Amino acid sequence: MTDRLPGFSTLAVHAGAQPDPTTGARATPIYQTTSFVFNDADHAASLFGLQAFGNIYTRIGNPTQAVLEERIAALEGGTAALAVASGHAAQVVVLQQLLMPGDEFIAARKLYGGSINQFTHAFKSFGWNVVWADPDDVASFERAVTPRTKAIFIESIANPAGSITDIEAIAAVARKAGVPLIVDNTLATPYLIRPIDHGADIVVHSLTKFLGGHGNSLGGVIVDAGTFDWSKDNKYPMLSEPRPEYHGIRIQETFGNFAFAIACRVLGLRDLGPAISPFNAFMILTGIETLPLRMAKHCENAKAVAEFLSGHPAVAAVNYSGLAGNPYNNLARKYAPKGAGAVFTFSLKGGYEAGVNLVSNLKLFSHLANVGDTRSLVIHPASTTHSQLDDAAKIKSGAAPDVVRLSIGIEDKEDLIADLEQALTA
Amino acid sequence: MNHDNYDDNYIRGILNGVKSIAMVGASPVNVRPSYFAFKYLAQRGYDMIPVNPGHVGKNLLDKPFVASLADIGRPVDMIDIFRNSSHIMPVVEEALRLDPLPKVIWMQLGARDDAAAAKAEAAGIKVVMNRCPKIEYGRLSSEISWMGVNSRTLSSKRAPMPTQGMRLSLNRTSLGGGETAASDRAAKNKTDPA
């Protein structure tokens, strides 16, 4: 008998979830508890010493969270995952395992504005130095590599303009440099792009967006591809050296191809503390069950709206990589053949003023700072998510002052187009 | 046999089939991976035998250490080798002198010796390299999924609650064995064993 690989939708419903051993509950229960009783003193010591599998305390892990983790690991094709409180928390925990003070990481310049802030300001105080590179110019990543480089960070579909990154080309740079490639796959979700298949070593997400999908719960996740050899040249002592907090255990030696996910849990999450709540894990898990249905609808609607906007006389330009003629259209066909996502930007002939008017005239689109909701959303990045950048940086990151960002929901596309039509002509 | 990727059914067959496991290089130091793999497998009902000439006269979890495979003095189903790749061959040669032969030779996570594997396989012995039986047991039974690990299995049946000495079911539906683009890449990236 050969093993058979179930499809993506089957995994989205089933992976990681088994009827509850105690009650037989079929939906994953919300284990809303801080702590778990030990069988005896020996069991407690085994759990604390990382010698046995099991639950201790919800800051380190929780059964509801574990189902979420296994499901995302299965959808992304990774060996293991760790869920945390937010996408931002995922980034801190990942880099804490990789960088020591004075080390560097290379990041794509086109990123979610919050990540640009986190990398530029918050991480500077940890002594982690970001070096920016241009995702449209692979050679700029190569030029940025130094002996202190410990990782490369990109977004698969980049915020805010929905541009597509050539993951395989940048993965080749990372391999040559001997550092892991970290891909933020939030805007694509594994339904559209599976970065591990293209050479990523670590995938991170804000679960708050399309994976959860309903705009009701914050969460983040780290997926370990199981591909990177952390002990090769002792560049990553958190994984290769004996850990004093665990009586000298070496994480990679002990946990093999899911060592990175374990390091993130037992060295990162345990000590930094950004745990996801079991309730949020449950809400996101429920959202993921319909991910394939929602993403197909998000993409169908986004394409229809982008086509409508490109034909509108008030619109100067539409940046949607799913449109023929868009500079990223070839990359979109290669990496995201099922659809180019549902977040994109456009600019208005009337400039900044017209953008502000549009936002206030819309009746169905909600003006708020999120993406990947069932509801359609609109924001003016230059005055909100990217407001802390100077003008030059705003333009480089795709958030020029005349740009409006849309996140297209799963409503009827005719209603979305009608709302935009009335707002553009009001 | 492709020793970069094992089909789940191959691993499952071994873990379901063997009853006694001699662990070569078992350590009484309770922070060494060999100690807690030994302990875990004993708790899951396997008849465990610690083999380490440096600790003869002592016990590991109430099991007396023996100095060598020849000293076990009774048939053993599986040899689990907790030694570096460079120390595998002599252990395999010693195992091949046992009568009856063991059914399985398992080399621990990080350990691999293709020549030794070929020798054992020529004698009809199943070989697993660079894997941990504790991790594989935990993964196939889904017990390990409490750690966020992708077990690559699905089940719509209620899971039993594991207790001391209990063997768990490993017969869940597998999601296509161990062969993935990522596992191939991992195998390539891995430092060649010394």
GROMACS .gro file of N, CA, C and O in nm, chain A residues 1 3-6 10-11 14-15 17-24 26 42 46 50-55 63 66 69-70 73-74 77-81 175 196-197 199-201 225-227 229 232 247 249 252-256 258 262 265, chain B residues 7-9 12 30-33 35-36 39-40 43 109 132 134-135 138-139 141-162 164 172-177 180-183 185-186 188-191:
model
  464
    1MET      N    1   0.084  -0.121   0.000
    1MET     CA    2   0.000   0.000   0.000
    1MET      C    3   0.087   0.124   0.000
    1MET      O    4   0.174   0.142   0.084
    3ASP      N    5   0.133   0.536   0.030
    3ASP     CA    6   0.065   0.647   0.093
    3ASP      C    7   0.011   0.741  -0.015
    3ASP      O    8   0.072   0.760  -0.118
    4ARG      N    9  -0.100   0.802   0.013
    4ARG     CA   10  -0.166   0.889  -0.083
    4ARG      C   11  -0.170   1.030  -0.023
    4ARG      O   12  -0.197   1.046   0.095
    5LEU      N   13  -0.141   1.129  -0.107
    5LEU     CA   14  -0.138   1.266  -0.057
    5LEU      C   15  -0.274   1.333  -0.074
    5LEU      O   16  -0.319   1.354  -0.186
    6PRO      N   17  -0.344   1.364   0.036
    6PRO     CA   18  -0.472   1.432   0.023
    6PRO      C   19  -0.453   1.573  -0.033
    6PRO      O   20  -0.346   1.630  -0.023
   10THR      N   21  -0.871   1.918   0.178
   10THR     CA   22  -0.884   1.814   0.281
   10THR      C   23  -0.794   1.848   0.400
   10THR      O   24  -0.836   1.838   0.516
   11LEU      N   25  -0.670   1.890   0.368
   11LEU     CA   26  -0.579   1.928   0.476
   11LEU      C   27  -0.634   2.049   0.552
   11LEU      O   28  -0.622   2.057   0.675
   14HIS      N   29  -0.887   1.899   0.790
   14HIS     CA   30  -0.853   1.788   0.880
   14HIS      C   31  -0.717   1.794   0.948
   14HIS      O   32  -0.700   1.737   1.056
   15ALA      N   33  -0.616   1.853   0.884
   15ALA     CA   34  -0.480   1.835   0.935
   15ALA      C   35  -0.469   1.882   1.080
   15ALA      O   36  -0.516   1.991   1.116
   17ALA      N   37  -0.625   1.792   1.340
   17ALA     CA   38  -0.744   1.781   1.426
   17ALA      C   39  -0.794   1.638   1.429
   17ALA      O   40  -0.820   1.579   1.326
   18GLN      N   41  -0.806   1.587   1.548
   18GLN     CA   42  -0.855   1.451   1.569
   18GLN      C   43  -0.961   1.462   1.678
   18GLN      O   44  -0.948   1.547   1.765
   19PRO      N   45  -1.066   1.378   1.675
   19PRO     CA   46  -1.165   1.387   1.782
   19PRO      C   47  -1.099   1.385   1.921
   19PRO      O   48  -1.004   1.311   1.944
   20ASP      N   49  -1.151   1.468   2.010
   20ASP     CA   50  -1.091   1.483   2.143
   20ASP      C   51  -1.087   1.349   2.216
   20ASP      O   52  -1.189   1.279   2.223
   21PRO      N   53  -0.972   1.312   2.272
   21PRO     CA   54  -0.960   1.180   2.336
   21PRO      C   55  -1.054   1.162   2.455
   21PRO      O   56  -1.099   1.050   2.481
   22THR      N   57  -1.086   1.268   2.526
   22THR     CA   58  -1.169   1.255   2.646
   22THR      C   59  -1.317   1.252   2.614
   22THR      O   60  -1.391   1.167   2.661
   23THR      N   61  -1.364   1.348   2.533
   23THR     CA   62  -1.508   1.365   2.513
   23THR      C   63  -1.555   1.316   2.378
   23THR      O   64  -1.676   1.301   2.357
   24GLY      N   65  -1.464   1.298   2.284
   24GLY     CA   66  -1.505   1.265   2.148
   24GLY      C   67  -1.549   1.387   2.067
   24GLY      O   68  -1.597   1.371   1.954
   26ARG      N   69  -1.587   1.658   1.809
   26ARG     CA   70  -1.531   1.652   1.674
   26ARG      C   71  -1.465   1.786   1.636
   26ARG      O   72  -1.359   1.790   1.577
   42ASP      N   73   0.811   1.280   3.811
   42ASP     CA   74   0.900   1.239   3.703
   42ASP      C   75   0.849   1.291   3.569
   42ASP      O   76   0.925   1.339   3.485
   46SER      N   77   1.036   1.543   3.315
   46SER     CA   78   1.058   1.507   3.175
   46SER      C   79   1.008   1.616   3.081
   46SER      O   80   1.072   1.648   2.983
   50LEU      N   81   1.241   1.890   2.829
   50LEU     CA   82   1.220   1.864   2.686
   50LEU      C   83   1.239   1.716   2.650
   50LEU      O   84   1.274   1.681   2.539
   51GLN      N   85   1.217   1.627   2.749
   51GLN     CA   86   1.238   1.485   2.725
   51GLN      C   87   1.111   1.413   2.683
   51GLN      O   88   1.117   1.301   2.634
   52ALA      N   89   0.996   1.474   2.707
   52ALA     CA   90   0.870   1.409   2.672
   52ALA      C   91   0.781   1.509   2.599
   52ALA      O   92   0.797   1.630   2.616
   53PHE      N   93   0.688   1.459   2.516
   53PHE     CA   94   0.593   1.545   2.449
   53PHE      C   95   0.477   1.569   2.544
   53PHE      O   96   0.423   1.474   2.599
   54GLY      N   97   0.435   1.694   2.557
   54GLY     CA   98   0.318   1.716   2.641
   54GLY      C   99   0.301   1.862   2.676
   54GLY      O  100   0.383   1.946   2.639
   55ASN      N  101   0.194   1.891   2.749
   55ASN     CA  102   0.160   2.028   2.781
   55ASN      C  103   0.203   2.064   2.921
   55ASN      O  104   0.190   1.984   3.013
   63PRO      N  105  -0.319   2.271   2.362
   63PRO     CA  106  -0.370   2.176   2.262
   63PRO      C  107  -0.448   2.239   2.147
   63PRO      O  108  -0.441   2.190   2.034
   66ALA      N  109  -0.191   2.378   1.926
   66ALA     CA  110  -0.115   2.272   1.858
   66ALA      C  111  -0.186   2.225   1.731
   66ALA      O  112  -0.122   2.193   1.631
   69GLU      N  113  -0.120   2.480   1.472
   69GLU     CA  114   0.019   2.470   1.426
   69GLU      C  115   0.037   2.357   1.326
   69GLU      O  116   0.097   2.374   1.220
   70GLU      N  117  -0.017   2.240   1.361
   70GLU     CA  118   0.003   2.128   1.270
   70GLU      C  119  -0.070   2.152   1.138
   70GLU      O  120  -0.021   2.116   1.031
   73ALA      N  121   0.143   2.388   0.932
   73ALA     CA  122   0.264   2.317   0.886
   73ALA      C  123   0.227   2.226   0.768
   73ALA      O  124   0.301   2.217   0.669
   74ALA      N  125   0.113   2.159   0.776
   74ALA     CA  126   0.071   2.069   0.668
   74ALA      C  127   0.039   2.148   0.541
   74ALA      O  128   0.077   2.110   0.431
   77GLY      N  129   0.357   2.269   0.386
   77GLY     CA  130   0.458   2.168   0.354
   77GLY      C  131   0.581   2.177   0.441
   77GLY      O  132   0.692   2.144   0.398
   78GLY      N  133   0.564   2.223   0.566
   78GLY     CA  134   0.676   2.232   0.660
   78GLY      C  135   0.680   2.112   0.753
   78GLY      O  136   0.590   2.028   0.753
   79THR      N  137   0.786   2.105   0.836
   79THR     CA  138   0.797   1.995   0.931
   79THR      C  139   0.726   2.025   1.062
   79THR      O  140   0.689   1.932   1.135
   80ALA      N  141   0.712   2.153   1.097
   80ALA     CA  142   0.648   2.190   1.224
   80ALA      C  143   0.619   2.340   1.219
   80ALA      O  144   0.673   2.412   1.135
   81ALA      N  145   0.534   2.383   1.311
   81ALA     CA  146   0.502   2.526   1.318
   81ALA      C  147   0.486   2.568   1.463
   81ALA      O  148   0.467   2.484   1.551
  175ARG      N  149   2.105   3.057  -0.031
  175ARG     CA  150   2.179   2.930  -0.028
  175ARG      C  151   2.328   2.953  -0.044
  175ARG      O  152   2.410   2.898   0.027
  196ILE      N  153   0.794   2.724   0.061
  196ILE     CA  154   0.890   2.615   0.086
  196ILE      C  155   0.917   2.539  -0.044
  196ILE      O  156   1.030   2.498  -0.071
  197ASP      N  157   0.815   2.525  -0.129
  197ASP     CA  158   0.835   2.458  -0.258
  197ASP      C  159   0.931   2.537  -0.348
  197ASP      O  160   0.983   2.483  -0.444
  199GLY      N  161   1.197   2.718  -0.218
  199GLY     CA  162   1.330   2.735  -0.158
  199GLY      C  163   1.333   2.807  -0.025
  199GLY      O  164   1.442   2.829   0.030
  200ALA      N  165   1.218   2.844   0.031
  200ALA     CA  166   1.218   2.910   0.163
  200ALA      C  167   1.256   2.810   0.271
  200ALA      O  168   1.221   2.691   0.263
  201ASP      N  169   1.327   2.856   0.374
  201ASP     CA  170   1.362   2.772   0.488
  201ASP      C  171   1.270   2.796   0.607
  201ASP      O  172   1.254   2.709   0.693
  225ALA      N  173   1.068   2.476   0.760
  225ALA     CA  174   1.069   2.391   0.641
  225ALA      C  175   1.146   2.262   0.667
  225ALA      O  176   1.130   2.164   0.595
  226GLY      N  177   1.232   2.263   0.769
  226GLY     CA  178   1.315   2.145   0.796
  226GLY      C  179   1.430   2.130   0.699
  226GLY      O  180   1.489   2.023   0.688
  227THR      N  181   1.462   2.237   0.627
  227THR     CA  182   1.560   2.227   0.519
  227THR      C  183   1.698   2.277   0.557
  227THR      O  184   1.795   2.246   0.488
  229ASP      N  185   2.051   2.332   0.759
  229ASP     CA  186   2.140   2.264   0.853
  229ASP      C  187   2.202   2.368   0.947
  229ASP      O  188   2.297   2.438   0.911
  232LYS      N  189   2.597   2.349   1.058
  232LYS     CA  190   2.700   2.339   0.955
  232LYS      C  191   2.828   2.414   0.994
  232LYS      O  192   2.935   2.359   0.992
  247HIS      N  193   1.990   2.224   3.059
  247HIS     CA  194   2.093   2.129   3.103
  247HIS      C  195   2.184   2.082   2.990
  247HIS      O  196   2.221   1.966   2.983
  249ILE      N  197   2.127   2.061   2.657
  249ILE     CA  198   2.071   2.001   2.535
  249ILE      C  199   2.110   2.085   2.413
  249ILE      O  200   2.108   2.207   2.419
  252GLN      N  201   1.935   2.125   1.773
  252GLN     CA  202   1.928   2.052   1.645
  252GLN      C  203   1.958   1.904   1.663
  252GLN      O  204   1.892   1.819   1.604
  253GLU      N  205   2.058   1.873   1.745
  253GLU     CA  206   2.095   1.733   1.767
  253GLU      C  207   1.975   1.653   1.820
  253GLU      O  208   1.954   1.537   1.787
  254THR      N  209   1.896   1.718   1.907
  254THR     CA  210   1.786   1.648   1.973
  254THR      C  211   1.660   1.641   1.887
  254THR      O  212   1.588   1.542   1.892
  255PHE      N  213   1.632   1.746   1.808
  255PHE     CA  214   1.503   1.753   1.740
  255PHE      C  215   1.511   1.744   1.588
  255PHE      O  216   1.409   1.748   1.521
  256GLY      N  217   1.633   1.733   1.534
  256GLY     CA  218   1.646   1.706   1.391
  256GLY      C  219   1.579   1.810   1.303
  256GLY      O  220   1.599   1.929   1.322
  258PHE      N  221   1.290   1.939   1.279
  258PHE     CA  222   1.198   2.043   1.326
  258PHE      C  223   1.260   2.123   1.441
  258PHE      O  224   1.191   2.184   1.521
  262ILE      N  225   1.116   2.411   1.734
  262ILE     CA  226   1.132   2.385   1.877
  262ILE      C  227   1.210   2.499   1.943
  262ILE      O  228   1.173   2.547   2.051
  265ARG      N  229   0.993   2.781   2.007
  265ARG     CA  230   0.901   2.759   2.119
  265ARG      C  231   0.973   2.766   2.254
  265ARG      O  232   0.930   2.841   2.342
  433ASP      N  233   0.930   0.584   0.342
  433ASP     CA  234   0.785   0.580   0.340
  433ASP      C  235   0.736   0.555   0.482
  433ASP      O  236   0.795   0.476   0.556
  434ASP      N  237   0.627   0.623   0.520
  434ASP     CA  238   0.573   0.603   0.655
  434ASP      C  239   0.544   0.456   0.684
  434ASP      O  240   0.560   0.410   0.796
  435ASN      N  241   0.498   0.384   0.581
  435ASN     CA  242   0.463   0.243   0.605
  435ASN      C  243   0.583   0.158   0.643
  435ASN      O  244   0.570   0.060   0.715
  438ARG      N  245   0.648   0.255   1.008
  438ARG     CA  246   0.534   0.204   1.085
  438ARG      C  247   0.547   0.053   1.104
  438ARG      O  248   0.526   0.001   1.215
  456ASN      N  249   2.084   1.209   3.232
  456ASN     CA  250   1.944   1.232   3.194
  456ASN      C  251   1.921   1.353   3.105
  456ASN      O  252   1.807   1.387   3.077
  457VAL      N  253   2.026   1.420   3.055
  457VAL     CA  254   2.003   1.524   2.954
  457VAL      C  255   2.050   1.480   2.816
  457VAL      O  256   2.044   1.557   2.721
  458ARG      N  257   2.099   1.357   2.804
  458ARG     CA  258   2.141   1.309   2.673
  458ARG      C  259   2.020   1.253   2.597
  458ARG      O  260   1.935   1.187   2.656
  459PRO      N  261   2.014   1.281   2.464
  459PRO     CA  262   1.901   1.230   2.385
  459PRO      C  263   1.885   1.079   2.398
  459PRO      O  264   1.772   1.028   2.399
  461TYR      N  265   1.926   0.897   2.657
  461TYR     CA  266   1.855   0.867   2.781
  461TYR      C  267   1.705   0.884   2.762
  461TYR      O  268   1.626   0.796   2.795
  462PHE      N  269   1.667   0.997   2.704
  462PHE     CA  270   1.520   1.015   2.699
  462PHE      C  271   1.453   0.940   2.585
  462PHE      O  272   1.335   0.908   2.594
  465LYS      N  273   1.404   0.607   2.760
  465LYS     CA  274   1.294   0.615   2.857
  465LYS      C  275   1.158   0.618   2.787
  465LYS      O  276   1.064   0.548   2.826
  466TYR      N  277   1.150   0.696   2.679
  466TYR     CA  278   1.023   0.707   2.606
  466TYR      C  279   0.983   0.571   2.549
  466TYR      O  280   0.868   0.528   2.562
  469GLN      N  281   0.861   0.345   2.807
  469GLN     CA  282   0.724   0.383   2.850
  469GLN      C  283   0.619   0.342   2.749
  469GLN      O  284   0.502   0.327   2.783
  535LEU      N  285   1.935   0.988   1.476
  535LEU     CA  286   1.936   1.120   1.412
  535LEU      C  287   2.079   1.170   1.401
  535LEU      O  288   2.151   1.174   1.501
  558CYS      N  289   1.511   0.932   1.456
  558CYS     CA  290   1.498   0.898   1.597
  558CYS      C  291   1.371   0.816   1.615
  558CYS      O  292   1.263   0.861   1.576
  560LYS      N  293   1.203   0.759   1.876
  560LYS     CA  294   1.110   0.831   1.965
  560LYS      C  295   1.030   0.932   1.885
  560LYS      O  296   0.908   0.941   1.897
  561ILE      N  297   1.099   1.010   1.801
  561ILE     CA  298   1.030   1.111   1.720
  561ILE      C  299   0.934   1.044   1.622
  561ILE      O  300   0.820   1.086   1.606
  564GLY      N  301   0.634   0.912   1.807
  564GLY     CA  302   0.549   1.025   1.847
  564GLY      C  303   0.475   1.085   1.729
  564GLY      O  304   0.358   1.121   1.739
  565ARG      N  305   0.544   1.093   1.616
  565ARG     CA  306   0.482   1.152   1.497
  565ARG      C  307   0.371   1.062   1.443
  565ARG      O  308   0.259   1.106   1.418
  567SER      N  309   0.200   0.831   1.588
  567SER     CA  310   0.088   0.812   1.681
  567SER      C  311   0.015   0.944   1.705
  567SER      O  312  -0.087   0.946   1.771
  568SER      N  313   0.073   1.054   1.652
  568SER     CA  314   0.021   1.191   1.667
  568SER      C  315   0.047   1.248   1.805
  568SER      O  316   0.011   1.361   1.833
  569GLU      N  317   0.114   1.172   1.892
  569GLU     CA  318   0.143   1.225   2.026
  569GLU      C  319   0.230   1.350   2.016
  569GLU      O  320   0.217   1.445   2.092
  570ILE      N  321   0.322   1.350   1.917
  570ILE     CA  322   0.417   1.458   1.904
  570ILE      C  323   0.351   1.586   1.855
  570ILE      O  324   0.409   1.693   1.862
  571SER      N  325   0.227   1.576   1.803
  571SER     CA  326   0.166   1.698   1.750
  571SER      C  327   0.136   1.798   1.860
  571SER      O  328   0.107   1.913   1.833
  572TRP      N  329   0.145   1.758   1.986
  572TRP     CA  330   0.138   1.857   2.094
  572TRP      C  331   0.253   1.958   2.084
  572TRP      O  332   0.257   2.056   2.149
  573MET      N  333   0.353   1.927   2.005
  573MET     CA  334   0.466   2.019   1.988
  573MET      C  335   0.456   2.097   1.857
  573MET      O  336   0.553   2.157   1.815
  574GLY      N  337   0.342   2.095   1.790
  574GLY     CA  338   0.327   2.169   1.664
  574GLY      C  339   0.392   2.102   1.545
  574GLY      O  340   0.408   2.162   1.440
  575VAL      N  341   0.430   1.974   1.563
  575VAL     CA  342   0.498   1.903   1.454
  575VAL      C  343   0.395   1.851   1.353
  575VAL      O  344   0.287   1.807   1.390
  576ASN      N  345   0.432   1.860   1.226
  576ASN     CA  346   0.347   1.808   1.120
  576ASN      C  347   0.361   1.657   1.117
  576ASN      O  348   0.461   1.604   1.070
  577SER      N  349   0.262   1.585   1.168
  577SER     CA  350   0.272   1.439   1.176
  577SER      C  351   0.256   1.376   1.039
  577SER      O  352   0.286   1.259   1.022
  578ARG      N  353   0.208   1.452   0.942
  578ARG     CA  354   0.179   1.402   0.808
  578ARG      C  355   0.084   1.282   0.813
  578ARG      O  356   0.092   1.190   0.734
  579THR      N  357  -0.006   1.284   0.911
  579THR     CA  358  -0.109   1.181   0.918
  579THR      C  359  -0.243   1.248   0.951
  579THR      O  360  -0.246   1.360   1.003
  580LEU      N  361  -0.352   1.179   0.918
  580LEU     CA  362  -0.486   1.228   0.952
  580LEU      C  363  -0.562   1.115   1.020
  580LEU      O  364  -0.535   0.998   0.992
  581SER      N  365  -0.658   1.150   1.107
  581SER     CA  366  -0.745   1.047   1.161
  581SER      C  367  -0.876   1.108   1.207
  581SER      O  368  -0.880   1.214   1.266
  582SER      N  369  -0.986   1.038   1.176
  582SER     CA  370  -1.117   1.083   1.225
  582SER      C  371  -1.163   0.999   1.344
  582SER      O  372  -1.277   1.004   1.385
  583LYS      N  373  -1.071   0.918   1.398
  583LYS     CA  374  -1.103   0.835   1.515
  583LYS      C  375  -1.058   0.904   1.643
  583LYS      O  376  -0.959   0.976   1.644
  584ARG      N  377  -1.131   0.879   1.752
  584ARG     CA  378  -1.092   0.935   1.880
  584ARG      C  379  -0.957   0.877   1.924
  584ARG      O  380  -0.935   0.756   1.916
  585ALA      N  381  -0.868   0.967   1.969
  585ALA     CA  382  -0.736   0.921   2.012
  585ALA      C  383  -0.744   0.865   2.152
  585ALA      O  384  -0.816   0.919   2.236
  586PRO      N  385  -0.672   0.756   2.181
  586PRO     CA  386  -0.666   0.709   2.320
  586PRO      C  387  -0.578   0.802   2.402
  586PRO      O  388  -0.494   0.873   2.347
  587MET      N  389  -0.599   0.805   2.533
  587MET     CA  390  -0.513   0.887   2.618
  587MET      C  391  -0.395   0.803   2.661
  587MET      O  392  -0.411   0.701   2.728
  588PRO      N  393  -0.274   0.844   2.622
  588PRO     CA  394  -0.157   0.760   2.651
  588PRO      C  395  -0.131   0.750   2.801
  588PRO      O  396  -0.141   0.848   2.874
  590GLN      N  397   0.127   0.521   3.102
  590GLN     CA  398   0.254   0.450   3.120
  590GLN      C  399   0.248   0.309   3.061
  590GLN      O  400   0.154   0.235   3.087
  598ARG      N  401  -0.249   0.546   1.146
  598ARG     CA  402  -0.328   0.657   1.095
  598ARG      C  403  -0.303   0.669   0.945
  598ARG      O  404  -0.208   0.616   0.892
  599THR      N  405  -0.393   0.744   0.876
  599THR     CA  406  -0.373   0.766   0.733
  599THR      C  407  -0.254   0.858   0.711
  599THR      O  408  -0.248   0.965   0.769
  600SER      N  409  -0.159   0.814   0.629
  600SER     CA  410  -0.040   0.894   0.602
  600SER      C  411  -0.061   0.985   0.482
  600SER      O  412  -0.130   0.949   0.388
  601LEU      N  413   0.003   1.102   0.487
  601LEU     CA  414  -0.011   1.197   0.378
  601LEU      C  415   0.105   1.184   0.280
  601LEU      O  416   0.182   1.275   0.260
  602GLY      N  417   0.124   1.065   0.224
  602GLY     CA  418   0.221   1.054   0.116
  602GLY      C  419   0.364   1.037   0.159
  602GLY      O  420   0.453   1.087   0.092
  603GLY      N  421   0.389   0.972   0.270
  603GLY     CA  422   0.525   0.937   0.307
  603GLY      C  423   0.612   1.057   0.334
  603GLY      O  424   0.564   1.167   0.355
  606THR      N  425   0.916   1.493   0.005
  606THR     CA  426   0.866   1.623  -0.034
  606THR      C  427   0.984   1.699  -0.092
  606THR      O  428   1.098   1.661  -0.073
  607ALA      N  429   0.953   1.808  -0.161
  607ALA     CA  430   1.060   1.893  -0.214
  607ALA      C  431   1.149   1.937  -0.099
  607ALA      O  432   1.271   1.940  -0.110
  608ALA      N  433   1.085   1.970   0.015
  608ALA     CA  434   1.163   2.020   0.129
  608ALA      C  435   1.254   1.912   0.185
  608ALA      O  436   1.368   1.939   0.220
  609SER      N  437   1.205   1.788   0.194
  609SER     CA  438   1.289   1.684   0.253
  609SER      C  439   1.406   1.650   0.162
  609SER      O  440   1.515   1.620   0.207
  611ARG      N  441   1.554   1.870  -0.028
  611ARG     CA  442   1.646   1.981  -0.010
  611ARG      C  443   1.720   1.968   0.122
  611ARG      O  444   1.840   1.993   0.131
  612ALA      N  445   1.650   1.924   0.225
  612ALA     CA  446   1.713   1.905   0.356
  612ALA      C  447   1.825   1.803   0.346
  612ALA      O  448   1.932   1.821   0.401
  614LYS      N  449   2.002   1.731   0.087
  614LYS     CA  450   2.115   1.789   0.014
  614LYS      C  451   2.192   1.887   0.101
  614LYS      O  452   2.314   1.898   0.093
  615ASN      N  453   2.119   1.964   0.184
  615ASN     CA  454   2.183   2.068   0.265
  615ASN      C  455   2.263   2.011   0.381
  615ASN      O  456   2.348   2.077   0.436
  616LYS      N  457   2.230   1.888   0.418
  616LYS     CA  458   2.288   1.830   0.538
  616LYS      C  459   2.438   1.814   0.521
  616LYS      O  460   2.485   1.767   0.418
  617THR      N  461   2.513   1.850   0.621
  617THR     CA  462   2.658   1.830   0.621
  617THR      C  463   2.685   1.681   0.600
  617THR      O  464   2.623   1.598   0.663
   0.00000   0.00000   0.00000
